[in-house]
Amino acid sequence: MQNKNEVTLKKQGSVVIFNIQGDITSFSEPFLNQAYKEANDQGTEKILLNLEEGAYINSGGIAVLIQILAQTKKNNQQISITGLSEHFKKIFNMVGITKFADIHNDVESAIAVMSK
Amino acid sequence: MITMVNNQNNSTVQITLSNRIGYEKIAMACSASFAEMFGFSNDRIEDLKTIVGEASTNAMEHGNQGRLDARVVVSMSFKDDTICVSVADEGPGIGKQPPPPDIARIIENNEAICGFGLFLIKQLADKVDFTKKPDNGHVVHMALNMKAQADHAE
């Protein structure tokens, strides 16, 4: 019962938005890595991970997201996340993701901050 | 298979899951319905779903090591404003528990990415214990009070 993600990339100004459909689990790794590779190959400097509202995120998915964070830090890219419920905002704060990625309530506010 | 037992002092639900990743969501949904019946807040229900999901996934992946013929048994009971959940697998259990993951070290490639499931369980549950079954098997026992952690930690 492997879940599949659909990740579509959309450029808005200087920010590349990853619109991610589906749950974020260890099975998300190839989908997110492929999307990151595409964005990175295009010389992207700012990435916004826009998660689907109500998506299930487990520790395997958190590990995948941390791998992406590690790559963005290595490549000096700015990264933010939107689409999180209050519960997952708490979880991301607990595990320390918020030290490496800004969390925004919606895409518009994230783009506004990231475009400065 | 879902079994419900009710008596005057507590109510128990037991779910037997096939060892298939994804089925943890069945246990999560059951735990959410169970907690809702006893008036848990949405915040605490989300905490409960996370600890049930993580413990079940750990049981499938690490305890039962992906064996499709193995089972995971999730039991829930309610008493004194607290839901107690146990998640049993057929594995030998964890030896040395991993230290809490350090995301800064992971990001710098100095530490492997592991231990987040157990870390979240320990952060969200009010009590966590591990026991070995005499007939080869391992059980994680977790307790979650219906009040938010900050409200009953003092």
Coordinates of N, CA and C in Angstrom, one line a residue, chain B:
Chain B
M1 N -9.1 -7.2 12.3 CA -10.1 -7.6 13.3 C -10.2 -6.6 14.4
I2 N -11.4 -6.1 14.7 CA -11.6 -5.2 15.8 C -12.4 -5.8 16.9
T3 N -12.0 -5.8 18.1 CA -12.7 -6.3 19.3 C -13.0 -5.2 20.3
M4 N -14.2 -5.2 20.8 CA -14.5 -4.2 21.8 C -15.0 -4.9 23.1
V5 N -14.4 -4.5 24.2 CA -14.8 -5.1 25.5 C -15.2 -3.9 26.4
N6 N -16.4 -4.0 27.0 CA -16.8 -2.9 27.9 C -17.1 -3.5 29.3
N7 N -16.6 -2.9 30.3 CA -17.1 -3.2 31.7 C -17.3 -1.9 32.5
Q8 N -17.6 -2.0 33.7 CA -17.9 -0.8 34.5 C -16.7 0.1 34.7
N9 N -15.5 -0.5 34.7 CA -14.3 0.3 35.0 C -13.5 0.9 33.8
N10 N -13.6 0.2 32.8 CA -12.9 0.7 31.6 C -13.5 0.1 30.3
S11 N -13.0 0.7 29.2 CA -13.5 0.2 27.9 C -12.3 -0.1 27.1
T12 N -12.3 -1.2 26.4 CA -11.1 -1.6 25.7 C -11.5 -1.9 24.2
V13 N -10.6 -1.5 23.3 CA -10.7 -1.9 21.9 C -9.4 -2.5 21.5
Q14 N -9.5 -3.6 20.7 CA -8.3 -4.2 20.3 C -8.4 -4.4 18.7
I15 N -7.3 -4.0 18.1 CA -7.3 -4.1 16.6 C -6.1 -5.0 16.2
T16 N -6.3 -6.0 15.4 CA -5.2 -6.8 14.8 C -5.0 -6.4 13.4
L17 N -3.8 -5.9 13.1 CA -3.4 -5.4 11.8 C -2.5 -6.4 11.1
S18 N -2.8 -6.5 9.8 CA -1.8 -7.2 9.0 C -0.5 -6.3 8.9
N19 N 0.6 -7.0 8.7 CA 1.9 -6.2 8.7 C 2.1 -5.5 7.4
R20 N 1.3 -4.6 7.1 CA 1.4 -3.8 5.9 C 1.5 -2.3 6.1
I21 N 2.6 -1.7 5.7 CA 2.7 -0.3 5.8 C 1.5 0.4 5.2
G22 N 0.9 1.3 5.9 CA -0.3 1.9 5.4 C -1.4 1.6 6.3
Y23 N -1.4 0.3 6.8 CA -2.5 -0.1 7.7 C -2.4 0.6 9.1
E24 N -1.3 1.2 9.4 CA -1.3 2.0 10.6 C -2.4 3.1 10.6
K25 N -2.8 3.5 9.4 CA -3.8 4.5 9.4 C -5.2 4.0 9.9
I26 N -5.4 2.7 9.8 CA -6.6 2.1 10.4 C -6.6 2.3 11.9
A27 N -5.4 1.9 12.5 CA -5.3 2.1 13.9 C -5.4 3.5 14.3
M28 N -4.9 4.4 13.5 CA -4.9 5.9 13.9 C -6.4 6.3 13.8
A29 N -7.1 5.9 12.8 CA -8.5 6.3 12.7 C -9.4 5.7 13.9
C30 N -9.1 4.5 14.2 CA -9.8 3.9 15.4 C -9.5 4.6 16.7
S31 N -8.2 5.0 16.8 CA -7.8 5.7 18.1 C -8.5 7.0 18.1
A32 N -8.6 7.7 17.0 CA -9.3 9.0 17.0 C -10.8 8.9 17.4
S33 N -11.4 7.9 16.8 CA -12.8 7.7 17.1 C -13.0 7.3 18.6
F34 N -12.1 6.5 19.1 CA -12.1 6.1 20.5 C -12.0 7.3 21.4
A35 N -11.0 8.2 21.1 CA -10.7 9.3 22.0 C -11.9 10.3 21.9
E36 N -12.5 10.4 20.7 CA -13.6 11.3 20.5 C -14.8 10.9 21.4
M37 N -15.0 9.6 21.6 CA -16.1 9.1 22.4 C -15.9 9.6 23.8
F38 N -14.7 9.8 24.3 CA -14.5 10.2 25.7 C -14.2 11.7 25.8
G39 N -14.4 12.4 24.8 CA -14.4 13.9 24.9 C -13.0 14.5 24.8
F40 N -12.0 13.8 24.2 CA -10.7 14.3 24.0 C -10.8 15.5 23.0
S41 N -9.9 16.5 23.3 CA -9.9 17.7 22.4 C -9.3 17.2 21.0
N42 N -9.5 18.0 20.0 CA -8.9 17.7 18.7 C -7.3 17.7 18.8
D43 N -6.8 18.6 19.6 CA -5.3 18.6 19.8 C -4.8 17.3 20.3
R44 N -5.5 16.8 21.3 CA -5.0 15.5 21.9 C -5.3 14.4 21.0
I45 N -6.4 14.5 20.3 CA -6.6 13.4 19.3 C -5.5 13.3 18.3
E46 N -5.1 14.5 17.8 CA -4.0 14.5 16.8 C -2.7 13.9 17.5
D47 N -2.4 14.2 18.7 CA -1.3 13.7 19.4 C -1.4 12.1 19.5
L48 N -2.6 11.7 19.8 CA -2.9 10.2 19.9 C -2.6 9.5 18.6
K49 N -3.2 10.1 17.5 CA -3.0 9.5 16.2 C -1.6 9.4 15.8
T50 N -0.8 10.4 16.2 CA 0.6 10.4 15.8 C 1.3 9.3 16.6
I51 N 1.1 9.1 17.9 CA 1.8 8.1 18.6 C 1.4 6.7 18.2
V52 N 0.1 6.6 17.9 CA -0.4 5.2 17.5 C 0.2 4.9 16.1
G53 N 0.2 5.9 15.2 CA 0.8 5.7 13.9 C 2.3 5.3 13.9
E54 N 3.0 6.1 14.7 CA 4.5 5.9 14.8 C 4.8 4.5 15.5
A55 N 4.1 4.2 16.5 CA 4.3 2.9 17.2 C 4.0 1.7 16.3
S56 N 2.9 1.9 15.5 CA 2.5 0.8 14.6 C 3.5 0.6 13.5
T57 N 3.9 1.7 13.0 CA 4.9 1.7 11.9 C 6.2 1.1 12.4
N58 N 6.6 1.5 13.5 CA 7.9 0.9 14.1 C 7.7 -0.6 14.3
A59 N 6.5 -1.0 14.8 CA 6.2 -2.5 15.0 C 6.3 -3.2 13.6
M60 N 5.7 -2.6 12.6 CA 5.8 -3.3 11.3 C 7.2 -3.4 10.7
E61 N 7.9 -2.2 10.7 CA 9.1 -2.2 10.1 C 10.3 -2.8 10.9
H62 N 10.4 -2.4 12.1 CA 11.5 -2.9 13.0 C 11.2 -4.1 13.8
G63 N 10.0 -4.1 14.4 CA 9.6 -5.3 15.2 C 9.4 -6.5 14.3
N64 N 8.5 -6.4 13.4 CA 8.2 -7.6 12.5 C 9.0 -7.6 11.3
Q65 N 9.9 -6.6 11.2 CA 10.9 -6.6 10.1 C 10.2 -6.8 8.7
G66 N 9.1 -6.3 8.5 CA 8.4 -6.3 7.2 C 7.8 -7.7 6.9
R67 N 7.8 -8.6 7.8 CA 7.3 -10.0 7.5 C 5.7 -9.9 7.3
L68 N 5.3 -10.3 6.1 CA 3.9 -10.2 5.8 C 3.0 -11.1 6.6
D69 N 3.5 -12.2 7.1 CA 2.7 -13.1 7.9 C 2.6 -12.7 9.3
A70 N 3.3 -11.6 9.7 CA 3.3 -11.2 11.1 C 2.1 -10.3 11.3
R71 N 1.8 -10.0 12.6 CA 0.6 -9.2 13.0 C 1.1 -8.1 14.0
V72 N 0.3 -7.0 14.0 CA 0.5 -6.0 15.0 C -0.8 -5.8 15.7
V73 N -0.8 -5.9 17.0 CA -2.0 -5.8 17.8 C -2.0 -4.5 18.6
V74 N -3.0 -3.7 18.3 CA -3.1 -2.4 19.0 C -4.3 -2.4 20.0
S75 N -4.0 -2.2 21.2 CA -5.1 -2.2 22.3 C -5.2 -0.9 22.9
M76 N -6.4 -0.5 23.1 CA -6.7 0.9 23.7 C -7.7 0.7 24.8
S77 N -7.4 1.4 25.9 CA -8.4 1.4 27.0 C -8.4 2.8 27.6
F78 N -9.6 3.1 28.2 CA -9.8 4.5 28.8 C -10.1 4.3 30.3
K79 N -9.4 5.1 31.1 CA -9.7 5.1 32.5 C -9.1 6.4 33.1
D80 N -9.8 7.0 34.1 CA -9.2 8.2 34.8 C -8.7 9.2 33.8
D81 N -9.5 9.6 32.9 CA -9.2 10.7 31.9 C -7.9 10.3 31.0
T82 N -7.6 9.1 31.0 CA -6.4 8.7 30.2 C -6.6 7.5 29.3
I83 N -6.1 7.7 28.1 CA -6.1 6.5 27.2 C -4.8 5.8 27.2
C84 N -4.8 4.5 27.5 CA -3.6 3.7 27.4 C -3.6 2.9 26.1
V85 N -2.6 3.0 25.4 CA -2.4 2.2 24.2 C -1.3 1.3 24.2
S86 N -1.5 0.1 23.8 CA -0.3 -0.8 23.7 C -0.2 -1.3 22.3
V87 N 1.0 -1.4 21.7 CA 1.2 -1.8 20.4 C 2.2 -3.0 20.4
A88 N 1.7 -4.2 20.1 CA 2.5 -5.4 20.2 C 2.9 -5.9 18.8
D89 N 4.2 -6.3 18.7 CA 4.6 -7.0 17.5 C 5.2 -8.3 17.9
E90 N 5.8 -9.0 16.9 CA 6.3 -10.3 17.1 C 7.8 -10.4 17.1
G91 N 8.4 -9.2 17.2 CA 9.9 -9.1 17.1 C 10.6 -9.2 18.5
P92 N 11.9 -9.1 18.5 CA 12.6 -9.2 19.8 C 12.7 -7.9 20.6
G93 N 12.2 -6.8 20.0 CA 12.2 -5.6 20.7 C 13.5 -4.8 20.4
I94 N 13.5 -3.5 20.8 CA 14.7 -2.7 20.6 C 15.7 -2.9 21.7
G95 N 16.9 -3.0 21.3 CA 18.0 -3.2 22.3 C 18.3 -1.9 22.9
K96 N 19.3 -1.2 22.5 CA 19.6 0.1 23.0 C 18.8 1.1 22.3
Q97 N 18.1 2.0 23.0 CA 17.3 3.0 22.4 C 18.2 4.1 21.8
P98 N 17.8 4.5 20.6 CA 18.6 5.6 20.0 C 18.5 6.9 20.7
P99 N 19.5 7.7 20.7 CA 19.4 9.0 21.4 C 18.5 9.9 20.6
P100 N 18.0 10.9 21.2 CA 17.1 11.9 20.5 C 17.8 12.4 19.2
P101 N 17.2 12.4 18.1 CA 17.9 12.9 16.9 C 18.2 14.4 17.0
D102 N 19.4 14.7 16.5 CA 19.9 16.1 16.5 C 19.9 16.6 15.1
I103 N 18.9 17.4 14.7 CA 18.7 17.8 13.4 C 19.9 18.6 12.8
A104 N 20.5 19.3 13.7 CA 21.6 20.1 13.2 C 22.8 19.2 12.7
R105 N 23.0 18.2 13.5 CA 24.1 17.2 13.1 C 23.7 16.4 11.9
I106 N 22.4 16.1 11.8 CA 21.9 15.4 10.6 C 22.1 16.2 9.3
I107 N 21.7 17.5 9.4 CA 21.8 18.4 8.3 C 23.2 18.5 7.8
E108 N 24.2 18.5 8.8 CA 25.6 18.6 8.4 C 26.2 17.3 8.1
N109 N 25.3 16.3 7.9 CA 25.8 14.9 7.5 C 26.6 14.2 8.6
N110 N 26.5 14.6 9.8 CA 27.3 14.0 10.9 C 26.5 12.9 11.6
E111 N 25.2 12.7 11.3 CA 24.4 11.8 12.0 C 23.4 11.2 11.1
A112 N 23.1 9.9 11.3 CA 22.2 9.2 10.4 C 20.8 9.7 10.8
I113 N 19.9 9.6 9.8 CA 18.5 10.0 10.0 C 17.7 8.8 10.6
C114 N 17.5 8.8 11.9 CA 16.8 7.7 12.5 C 16.3 8.2 13.9
G115 N 15.3 7.5 14.4 CA 14.8 7.7 15.7 C 13.8 8.7 15.9
F116 N 13.2 9.3 14.8 CA 12.2 10.3 14.9 C 10.9 9.8 15.4
G117 N 10.6 8.6 15.0 CA 9.3 8.0 15.5 C 9.2 7.8 17.0
L118 N 10.3 7.3 17.5 CA 10.4 7.1 19.0 C 10.5 8.4 19.7
F119 N 11.2 9.3 19.1 CA 11.3 10.7 19.6 C 9.9 11.3 19.8
L120 N 9.1 11.2 18.7 CA 7.8 11.9 18.7 C 6.9 11.2 19.8
I121 N 7.0 9.9 19.9 CA 6.2 9.1 20.9 C 6.5 9.7 22.3
K122 N 7.8 9.8 22.5 CA 8.2 10.2 23.9 C 7.8 11.7 24.1
Q123 N 7.8 12.5 23.1 CA 7.5 13.9 23.3 C 6.0 14.1 23.5
L124 N 5.2 13.3 22.8 CA 3.7 13.5 22.8 C 3.0 12.7 23.9
A125 N 3.5 11.5 24.2 CA 2.8 10.7 25.2 C 3.2 11.2 26.6
D126 N 2.3 10.9 27.6 CA 2.6 11.3 29.0 C 3.4 10.2 29.6
K127 N 3.3 9.0 29.1 CA 4.1 7.9 29.7 C 4.4 6.9 28.6
V128 N 5.6 6.3 28.6 CA 6.0 5.3 27.6 C 6.8 4.2 28.3
D129 N 6.4 3.0 28.0 CA 7.2 1.8 28.6 C 7.3 0.8 27.5
F130 N 8.3 0.0 27.6 CA 8.6 -1.1 26.7 C 8.7 -2.4 27.5
T131 N 8.0 -3.5 27.0 CA 8.1 -4.8 27.6 C 8.3 -5.8 26.6
K132 N 9.0 -6.9 27.0 CA 9.1 -8.1 26.1 C 8.1 -9.1 26.5
K133 N 7.4 -9.7 25.5 CA 6.5 -10.8 25.8 C 7.3 -12.1 26.0
P134 N 6.8 -13.0 26.9 CA 7.6 -14.2 27.1 C 7.7 -15.1 25.9
D135 N 6.7 -15.0 25.0 CA 6.7 -15.9 23.8 C 7.3 -15.2 22.6
N136 N 8.3 -14.4 22.8 CA 8.9 -13.6 21.7 C 8.0 -12.6 21.1
G137 N 8.1 -11.5 21.5 CA 7.3 -10.3 21.0 C 7.6 -9.1 21.9
H138 N 7.2 -8.0 21.4 CA 7.6 -6.8 22.1 C 6.4 -5.8 22.1
V139 N 6.2 -5.1 23.2 CA 5.0 -4.3 23.4 C 5.5 -2.9 23.8
V140 N 4.9 -1.9 23.1 CA 5.1 -0.5 23.6 C 3.8 -0.1 24.3
H141 N 4.0 0.4 25.5 CA 2.8 0.9 26.2 C 2.9 2.4 26.3
M142 N 1.8 3.1 25.9 CA 1.8 4.5 25.9 C 0.5 5.0 26.7
A143 N 0.7 6.1 27.4 CA -0.5 6.7 28.1 C -0.6 8.1 27.7
L144 N -1.8 8.6 27.4 CA -2.1 9.9 27.0 C -3.3 10.5 27.8
N145 N -3.0 11.5 28.6 CA -4.1 12.1 29.3 C -4.9 13.0 28.4
M146 N -6.2 13.2 28.8 CA -7.0 14.0 27.9 C -6.7 15.5 28.0
K147 N -6.0 15.9 29.0 CA -5.6 17.3 29.1 C -4.3 17.5 28.4
A148 N -4.1 18.7 27.8 CA -2.9 19.0 27.1 C -1.7 18.9 28.1
Q149 N -0.6 18.5 27.6 CA 0.6 18.2 28.4 C 0.9 19.4 29.3
A150 N 0.8 20.6 28.8 CA 1.2 21.8 29.6 C 0.2 22.0 30.8
D151 N -1.0 21.5 30.6 CA -2.0 21.7 31.6 C -1.9 20.7 32.8
H152 N -1.3 19.6 32.6 CA -1.2 18.7 33.7 C 0.2 18.3 34.1
A153 N 1.2 19.0 33.5 CA 2.6 18.7 33.8 C 3.1 19.2 35.1
E154 N 2.4 20.2 35.7 CA 2.9 20.8 36.9 C 2.7 19.7 38.0

